[in-house]
Tab-separated table of C-alpha atoms in Angstrom:
chain	number	residue	atom	x	y	z
A	1	MET	CA	13.462	8.291	-8.268
A	2	LEU	CA	13.530	7.848	-4.422
A	3	LYS	CA	15.625	4.905	-2.650
A	4	PHE	CA	14.216	1.655	-1.790
A	5	ALA	CA	14.759	2.032	1.671
A	6	LEU	CA	15.335	-2.394	2.213
A	7	LYS	CA	18.614	-1.800	3.622
A	8	LEU	CA	18.772	-5.022	5.745
A	9	ALA	CA	18.445	-6.921	2.839
A	10	ALA	CA	-15.076	-8.730	-0.223
A	11	ALA	CA	-15.581	-11.384	2.156
A	12	ALA	CA	-13.103	-10.700	5.710
A	13	THR	CA	-11.064	-13.746	6.575
A	14	LEU	CA	-11.112	-13.301	10.113
A	15	LEU	CA	-8.915	-15.771	12.588
A	16	ALA	CA	-11.351	-18.397	13.152
A	17	GLY	CA	-12.168	-18.790	9.354
A	18	VAL	CA	-9.192	-19.816	6.120
A	19	SER	CA	-5.523	-18.743	7.075
A	20	LEU	CA	-3.523	-17.976	4.459
A	21	SER	CA	-0.162	-19.187	6.395
A	22	ALA	CA	2.713	-21.170	7.241
A	23	PRO	CA	1.154	-24.305	9.710
A	24	ALA	CA	-1.305	-23.841	11.280
A	25	LEU	CA	-0.702	-25.280	14.077
A	26	ALA	CA	2.035	-24.327	16.474
A	27	GLN	CA	5.511	-27.248	17.113
A	28	ASP	CA	6.341	-27.645	21.049
A	29	GLY	CA	8.634	-24.445	21.712
A	30	GLN	CA	7.888	-22.170	18.248
A	31	LYS	CA	7.110	-18.811	17.837
A	32	THR	CA	3.099	-17.754	17.051
A	33	PHE	CA	2.645	-13.506	14.993
A	34	TYR	CA	-0.478	-12.714	14.109
A	35	LEU	CA	-0.342	-10.463	11.241
A	36	LEU	CA	-3.298	-8.244	10.285
A	37	SER	CA	-4.510	-7.072	6.923
A	38	HIS	CA	-6.863	-4.196	5.980
A	39	GLY	CA	-6.842	-5.557	2.582
A	40	GLY	CA	-8.676	-7.873	0.620
A	41	PRO	CA	-6.867	-12.031	-0.470
A	42	SER	CA	-7.018	-11.539	-4.094
A	43	ASP	CA	-6.613	-8.409	-4.203
A	44	ALA	CA	-3.016	-8.727	-6.795
A	45	PHE	CA	-0.805	-6.711	-3.946
A	46	TRP	CA	-1.849	-8.592	-0.977
A	47	LEU	CA	-0.655	-12.280	-2.537
A	48	ASP	CA	2.532	-10.553	-3.361
A	49	TRP	CA	2.651	-9.395	0.581
A	50	ASN	CA	1.086	-12.942	1.451
A	51	ALA	CA	3.352	-14.948	-0.698
A	52	GLY	CA	6.484	-12.477	1.156
A	53	ALA	CA	5.210	-12.949	4.795
A	54	THR	CA	4.350	-16.816	4.341
A	55	LYS	CA	8.168	-17.097	2.627
A	56	ALA	CA	9.424	-15.507	6.325
A	57	CYS	CA	7.587	-17.313	7.790
A	58	ASP	CA	8.318	-20.920	6.727
A	59	GLN	CA	12.470	-19.715	6.744
A	60	LEU	CA	12.324	-18.531	10.255
A	61	LYS	CA	10.056	-21.538	11.058
A	62	VAL	CA	7.673	-19.129	12.767
A	63	THR	CA	3.807	-20.321	12.909
A	64	CYS	CA	1.641	-16.948	11.200
A	65	LYS	CA	-2.058	-16.692	11.545
A	66	ILE	CA	-2.518	-14.600	8.455
A	67	SER	CA	-6.495	-12.974	8.388
A	68	PHE	CA	-7.803	-9.912	5.325
A	69	SER	CA	-10.415	-7.368	6.513
A	70	GLY	CA	-11.615	-6.733	2.965
A	71	GLY	CA	-11.952	-3.396	3.894
A	72	ASP	CA	-14.163	-3.757	6.688
A	73	MET	CA	-12.239	-2.579	10.077
A	74	ALA	CA	-14.931	-3.565	12.769
A	75	ALA	CA	-13.409	-7.114	11.383
A	76	GLN	CA	-9.642	-6.413	11.681
A	77	LYS	CA	-10.792	-4.697	14.607
A	78	GLU	CA	-12.471	-8.304	16.415
A	79	ALA	CA	-9.537	-10.414	14.606
A	80	PHE	CA	-7.046	-7.443	16.634
A	81	ASN	CA	-8.223	-8.315	20.008
A	82	SER	CA	-8.649	-12.747	19.079
A	83	ALA	CA	-5.016	-11.766	18.220
A	84	LEU	CA	-5.060	-10.520	21.786
A	85	ALA	CA	-6.016	-12.638	23.319
A	86	ALA	CA	-4.585	-15.994	22.440
A	87	LYS	CA	-1.097	-13.387	23.791
A	88	PRO	CA	1.131	-13.973	20.669
A	89	ASP	CA	4.701	-13.222	20.414
A	90	GLY	CA	4.770	-11.021	18.432
A	91	ILE	CA	0.575	-8.847	16.163
A	92	ALA	CA	1.449	-7.094	12.740
A	93	THR	CA	-0.941	-4.675	11.506
A	94	THR	CA	-2.127	-2.177	9.342
A	95	SER	CA	-3.391	0.837	9.893
A	96	ALA	CA	-5.910	2.077	7.665
A	97	GLN	CA	-7.987	4.556	9.826
A	98	PRO	CA	-5.692	7.169	12.476
A	99	GLY	CA	-6.335	6.702	15.741
A	100	LEU	CA	-8.157	2.964	15.197
A	101	TRP	CA	-5.326	0.942	16.918
A	102	THR	CA	-4.070	3.792	19.704
A	103	GLU	CA	-6.136	1.155	22.566
A	104	GLU	CA	-4.782	-2.039	21.419
A	105	VAL	CA	-1.179	-1.101	20.756
A	106	LYS	CA	-1.209	0.589	24.027
A	107	ALA	CA	-2.365	-3.500	25.628
A	108	ALA	CA	-0.431	-5.637	23.751
A	109	LYS	CA	2.946	-3.477	24.945
A	110	ALA	CA	1.449	-3.760	28.342
A	111	ALA	CA	1.398	-7.342	28.380
A	112	GLY	CA	4.327	-7.952	26.821
A	113	ILE	CA	3.541	-7.962	23.050
A	114	PRO	CA	5.835	-6.690	20.530
A	115	ILE	CA	3.570	-4.570	17.361
A	116	VAL	CA	4.643	-3.843	14.079
A	117	PHE	CA	2.767	-2.277	11.657
A	118	PHE	CA	2.883	-2.194	8.343
A	119	ASN	CA	1.739	-0.959	4.725
A	120	THR	CA	-0.057	2.120	6.339
A	121	ASP	CA	1.504	3.876	9.707
A	122	ASP	CA	0.077	5.652	12.997
A	123	PRO	CA	3.120	6.758	14.621
A	124	ALA	CA	1.775	8.065	17.076
A	125	THR	CA	0.525	4.961	18.602
A	126	GLY	CA	3.669	3.780	19.793
A	127	ARG	CA	3.836	1.081	17.491
A	128	GLN	CA	7.991	-0.527	17.733
A	129	ALA	CA	8.379	-0.478	13.730
A	130	TYR	CA	6.816	0.237	10.287
A	131	VAL	CA	7.132	-1.682	6.671
A	132	GLY	CA	6.465	-0.200	4.712
A	133	ALA	CA	5.901	3.615	1.672
A	134	ASP	CA	5.777	6.839	3.872
A	135	LEU	CA	2.853	7.527	2.386
A	136	LYS	CA	2.811	11.651	2.700
A	137	GLU	CA	6.081	11.082	0.645
A	138	ALA	CA	5.039	9.148	-2.173
A	139	GLY	CA	2.432	12.473	-3.129
A	140	VAL	CA	5.114	14.870	-2.435
A	141	ILE	CA	7.245	12.312	-5.136
A	142	TRP	CA	3.771	12.444	-7.519
A	143	ALA	CA	3.007	16.520	-7.235
A	144	LYS	CA	6.709	17.026	-7.525
A	145	TYR	CA	7.366	14.683	-10.889
A	146	LEU	CA	4.199	16.951	-12.678
A	147	VAL	CA	5.032	20.302	-11.268
A	148	ASP	CA	8.855	19.142	-12.740
A	149	HIS	CA	8.039	17.853	-15.543
A	150	LYS	CA	6.254	20.754	-16.797
A	151	MET	CA	2.632	18.615	-16.915
A	152	VAL	CA	0.697	20.997	-14.645
A	153	LYS	CA	0.118	24.370	-14.217
A	154	GLN	CA	-1.730	27.492	-11.984
A	155	GLY	CA	-5.028	26.742	-12.021
A	156	ASP	CA	-5.185	23.325	-12.844
A	157	LYS	CA	-7.521	20.772	-11.354
A	158	VAL	CA	-5.669	17.190	-11.259
A	159	PHE	CA	-7.794	14.556	-11.240
A	160	LEU	CA	-7.523	12.073	-8.120
A	161	PRO	CA	-9.231	8.801	-7.713
A	162	VAL	CA	-9.230	6.700	-5.039
A	163	GLU	CA	-11.330	3.522	-3.838
A	164	VAL	CA	-11.869	4.986	-0.300
A	165	PRO	CA	-11.555	8.195	0.169
A	166	GLY	CA	-10.983	9.081	3.857
A	167	ALA	CA	-8.771	5.999	4.417
A	168	SER	CA	-5.546	6.018	5.852
A	169	TYR	CA	-3.675	6.024	2.490
A	170	GLN	CA	-5.626	9.189	1.446
A	171	GLN	CA	-5.562	11.633	3.484
A	172	LEU	CA	-1.946	10.975	3.963
A	173	GLU	CA	-0.905	11.179	0.218
A	174	THR	CA	-2.872	13.738	-0.615
A	175	GLU	CA	-1.708	16.047	2.014
A	176	GLY	CA	1.865	15.440	0.479
A	177	ILE	CA	0.246	16.238	-2.921
A	178	ALA	CA	-1.171	19.346	-1.651
A	179	SER	CA	2.221	20.388	-0.042
A	180	VAL	CA	3.128	20.844	-3.439
A	181	PHE	CA	0.321	21.767	-6.004
A	182	ASP	CA	-1.441	25.428	-3.452
A	183	PRO	CA	1.689	27.231	-3.255
A	184	LEU	CA	1.336	26.631	-6.870
A	185	GLY	CA	-2.311	27.450	-7.645
A	186	ILE	CA	-2.462	24.158	-8.974
A	187	LYS	CA	-6.322	22.672	-7.200
A	188	TYR	CA	-6.560	18.897	-7.141
A	189	ASP	CA	-9.716	16.703	-6.860
A	190	VAL	CA	-10.186	13.811	-4.955
A	191	VAL	CA	-13.131	11.717	-6.399
A	192	ASP	CA	-14.760	8.152	-4.698
A	193	CYS	CA	-14.557	5.199	-7.536
A	194	GLY	CA	-15.402	2.136	-5.173
A	195	THR	CA	-13.877	-1.189	-4.591
A	196	ASP	CA	-15.464	-2.530	-7.106
A	197	PRO	CA	-12.973	-2.768	-10.330
A	198	ALA	CA	-16.129	-2.281	-13.167
A	199	GLY	CA	-17.404	0.365	-10.298
A	200	ILE	CA	-13.877	2.255	-10.713
A	201	ILE	CA	-13.708	2.025	-14.811
A	202	ALA	CA	-17.153	3.679	-15.234
A	203	LYS	CA	-16.525	5.984	-11.963
A	204	MET	CA	-13.186	6.945	-13.371
A	205	THR	CA	-14.412	7.347	-17.315
A	206	ASP	CA	-17.483	9.374	-16.407
A	207	TYR	CA	-15.079	12.133	-14.377
A	208	MET	CA	-12.534	11.670	-17.431
A	209	VAL	CA	-15.302	12.263	-19.688
A	210	ALA	CA	-17.126	15.380	-18.016
A	211	ASN	CA	-14.332	16.856	-16.832
A	212	ASN	CA	-10.967	16.562	-19.552
A	213	PRO	CA	-8.539	16.684	-16.454
A	214	PRO	CA	-4.926	17.601	-17.173
A	215	ALA	CA	-3.406	15.506	-15.561
A	216	ILE	CA	-4.029	11.973	-12.838
A	217	ILE	CA	-2.894	11.093	-9.943
A	218	ALA	CA	-3.756	7.737	-8.810
A	219	LEU	CA	-4.246	7.262	-4.957
A	220	GLY	CA	-4.281	3.730	-4.869
A	221	ASP	CA	-3.348	0.302	-6.904
A	222	SER	CA	-7.171	-0.538	-8.247
A	223	VAL	CA	-7.726	2.555	-9.493
A	224	ALA	CA	-4.278	2.759	-10.995
A	225	ALA	CA	-4.408	-0.513	-12.557
A	226	SER	CA	-7.504	1.410	-14.899
A	227	VAL	CA	-5.634	4.132	-16.239
A	228	LYS	CA	-5.783	2.422	-19.992
A	229	ARG	CA	-9.208	0.827	-19.389
A	230	VAL	CA	-10.374	4.107	-18.852
A	231	PHE	CA	-8.595	5.970	-21.812
A	232	ASP	CA	-9.665	3.493	-24.239
A	233	GLY	CA	-13.525	3.841	-22.918
A	234	ALA	CA	-12.753	7.612	-22.488
A	235	GLY	CA	-11.420	7.397	-26.465
A	236	VAL	CA	-7.910	9.255	-24.725
A	237	PRO	CA	-4.675	8.105	-26.684
A	238	ALA	CA	-1.535	6.666	-24.567
A	239	GLY	CA	0.406	10.519	-23.460
A	240	LYS	CA	-2.158	12.756	-23.987
A	241	ILE	CA	-2.729	12.879	-20.345
A	242	PRO	CA	-0.049	12.389	-18.132
A	243	VAL	CA	-0.213	9.986	-15.159
A	244	VAL	CA	1.022	9.140	-12.250
A	245	GLY	CA	0.568	7.018	-8.953
A	246	TRP	CA	0.772	3.679	-7.380
A	247	GLY	CA	1.898	0.917	-9.122
A	248	ASN	CA	1.786	-2.297	-8.011
A	249	SER	CA	-0.381	-4.769	-10.285
A	250	LYS	CA	1.230	-5.977	-13.696
A	251	GLU	CA	-1.394	-4.194	-14.992
A	252	THR	CA	-0.444	-0.866	-14.351
A	253	ALA	CA	3.759	-1.709	-15.546
A	254	GLU	CA	2.116	-2.843	-18.703
A	255	ALA	CA	0.954	0.413	-18.603
A	256	VAL	CA	3.831	1.905	-17.951
A	257	LYS	CA	5.678	0.817	-20.481
A	258	SER	CA	2.486	1.470	-23.125
A	259	GLY	CA	3.198	4.895	-22.001
A	260	PHE	CA	-0.685	5.435	-19.916
A	261	VAL	CA	0.951	5.709	-17.439
A	262	ASN	CA	4.089	8.415	-17.146
A	263	ALA	CA	5.619	7.197	-13.429
A	264	ALA	CA	3.961	4.933	-10.862
A	265	ALA	CA	5.582	4.247	-7.188
A	266	TRP	CA	5.999	0.605	-6.332
A	267	GLN	CA	6.112	-1.154	-2.466
A	268	PHE	CA	8.161	-3.892	-3.323
A	269	PRO	CA	4.837	-6.349	-1.651
A	270	SER	CA	6.941	-9.314	-1.066
A	271	ALA	CA	9.037	-8.226	0.488
A	272	GLN	CA	6.723	-5.510	2.624
A	273	GLY	CA	5.736	-8.764	3.409
A	274	PHE	CA	8.258	-10.506	4.682
A	275	MET	CA	10.649	-7.721	6.776
A	276	PRO	CA	7.376	-7.977	9.626
A	277	VAL	CA	7.637	-11.281	10.215
A	278	ALA	CA	11.664	-10.988	10.518
A	279	LEU	CA	10.925	-8.185	13.065
A	280	LEU	CA	8.576	-9.525	15.101
A	281	GLY	CA	11.434	-12.306	15.305
A	282	LEU	CA	13.802	-10.093	15.947
A	283	ALA	CA	11.692	-8.465	19.102
A	284	ALA	CA	10.645	-12.428	19.906
A	285	SER	CA	13.772	-13.040	20.775
A	286	GLY	CA	14.693	-10.227	22.814
A	287	GLU	CA	16.096	-7.878	20.254
A	288	PRO	CA	15.396	-4.215	20.256
A	289	ILE	CA	13.322	-3.374	16.783
A	290	GLY	CA	13.010	1.091	16.966
A	291	TYR	CA	13.229	1.815	13.427
A	292	ASP	CA	11.453	1.827	10.189
A	293	ILE	CA	11.990	-0.110	6.641
A	294	HIS	CA	10.934	2.042	4.108
A	295	THR	CA	10.207	-0.073	0.825
A	296	PHE	CA	9.147	2.180	-2.153
A	297	SER	CA	10.494	3.390	-5.804
A	298	LEU	CA	9.578	5.320	-8.567
A	299	TYR	CA	9.776	3.371	-11.782
A	300	ASP	CA	9.160	4.723	-15.834
A	301	ALA	CA	9.596	3.522	-18.926
A	302	SER	CA	13.036	2.812	-18.690
A	303	SER	CA	12.905	0.861	-15.344
A	304	VAL	CA	9.597	-1.033	-16.166
A	305	GLU	CA	11.317	-4.181	-17.619
A	306	PRO	CA	11.932	-5.501	-14.303
A	307	ILE	CA	8.987	-5.521	-12.311
A	308	LEU	CA	7.570	-7.037	-15.507
A	309	LYS	CA	9.329	-9.602	-15.590
A	310	LEU	CA	8.719	-10.491	-11.942
A	311	TYR	CA	5.220	-10.410	-12.523
A	312	ASN	CA	5.809	-12.709	-15.997
A	313	THR	CA	7.403	-15.672	-14.420
A	314	LYS	CA	4.995	-15.798	-11.318
C-alpha cells in the first residue's frame, strides 16, 4: 500500500450560476478563493470533494466560489478567466489536459494570485502546490499489483477502460502502466467507454464478451464503479478476472468486499477538497506553499471496511 502522504493532518456550473460553496457574498476583510473543477457536480467523487472544500471554507471563514465544468474545457477556461478578472485572494483548479493553464497561471502569478492545483496536476505551469494522487505512480502501482500477484504474463492484453481517452489522467496512468508492462511483453488496450453510466456498462460488457481479457485496470472511477454490473451482465463470476483501478465510490468499495475488484485506489476525496483551501489560506496570509500533498492509498478486502463505513454513514 502506498502511504497516505497527507502528513499535515452534464451541464457546467459556471461562476455565474449555482455555487456549491461557502457564503456567496464576502464579508468585509474576508478572503475570497475560486475553486474550479473539471468534474461534474453529481459525480460521487466530486460530491465528497465539495463537502471537504465547503468544510474548509467554513472553518477558515473564507468565501469560496466553487464551479464544475462537467468535462467542458471551454467552460472551465471561462471560469478561470472570470476568476482572474475578479482578482481573488487565490485560485485552485484541476488540470484535465496538459498545457491547459500555461497562460492563465502566468497571468495569475503576475497579478500576485496564489495558484494551487488539485486532483490532476501540471507542474510545468509553475503552480505553487498540488493536492492529489501522483497519477503516473498510480498506474505503476496497479500494474505492479497484477505482476507481483502473477495475475498477468507475457503476451497478455490487459483491458484499460476509461471515460475520457486523451485526458491527463488517462495519459499519466497509462504511462505508468506502460513502464511496468512494456519490458515484460504485456500488452494493454485503452478503450473509450464514455461518461454515460448506461453506455459505460454496455461498452465494457461488449468488450468483455468479445475479448475475454486476462485482467482489467479501471482508469477512472465511473468505469471502476461499473465492474460488478459488467461482470454480472457478461456472466463472469467474482474473482475470475483480476481487476484493479480507482475506488472512490461506494459501488467499487462494495465490489472489493465481494471479490469483483481485487484492489482499488482511494484518493481521500474530502481531504482533497479541504487541503487546497487550507493551502490558499496559508498563501493569502503570506506563508510559502511550495510543496505537494499526495492523497492516495490502495485498499483491498482486508482494508475496505473503514471506507465502506464512511459511505454507509453518509
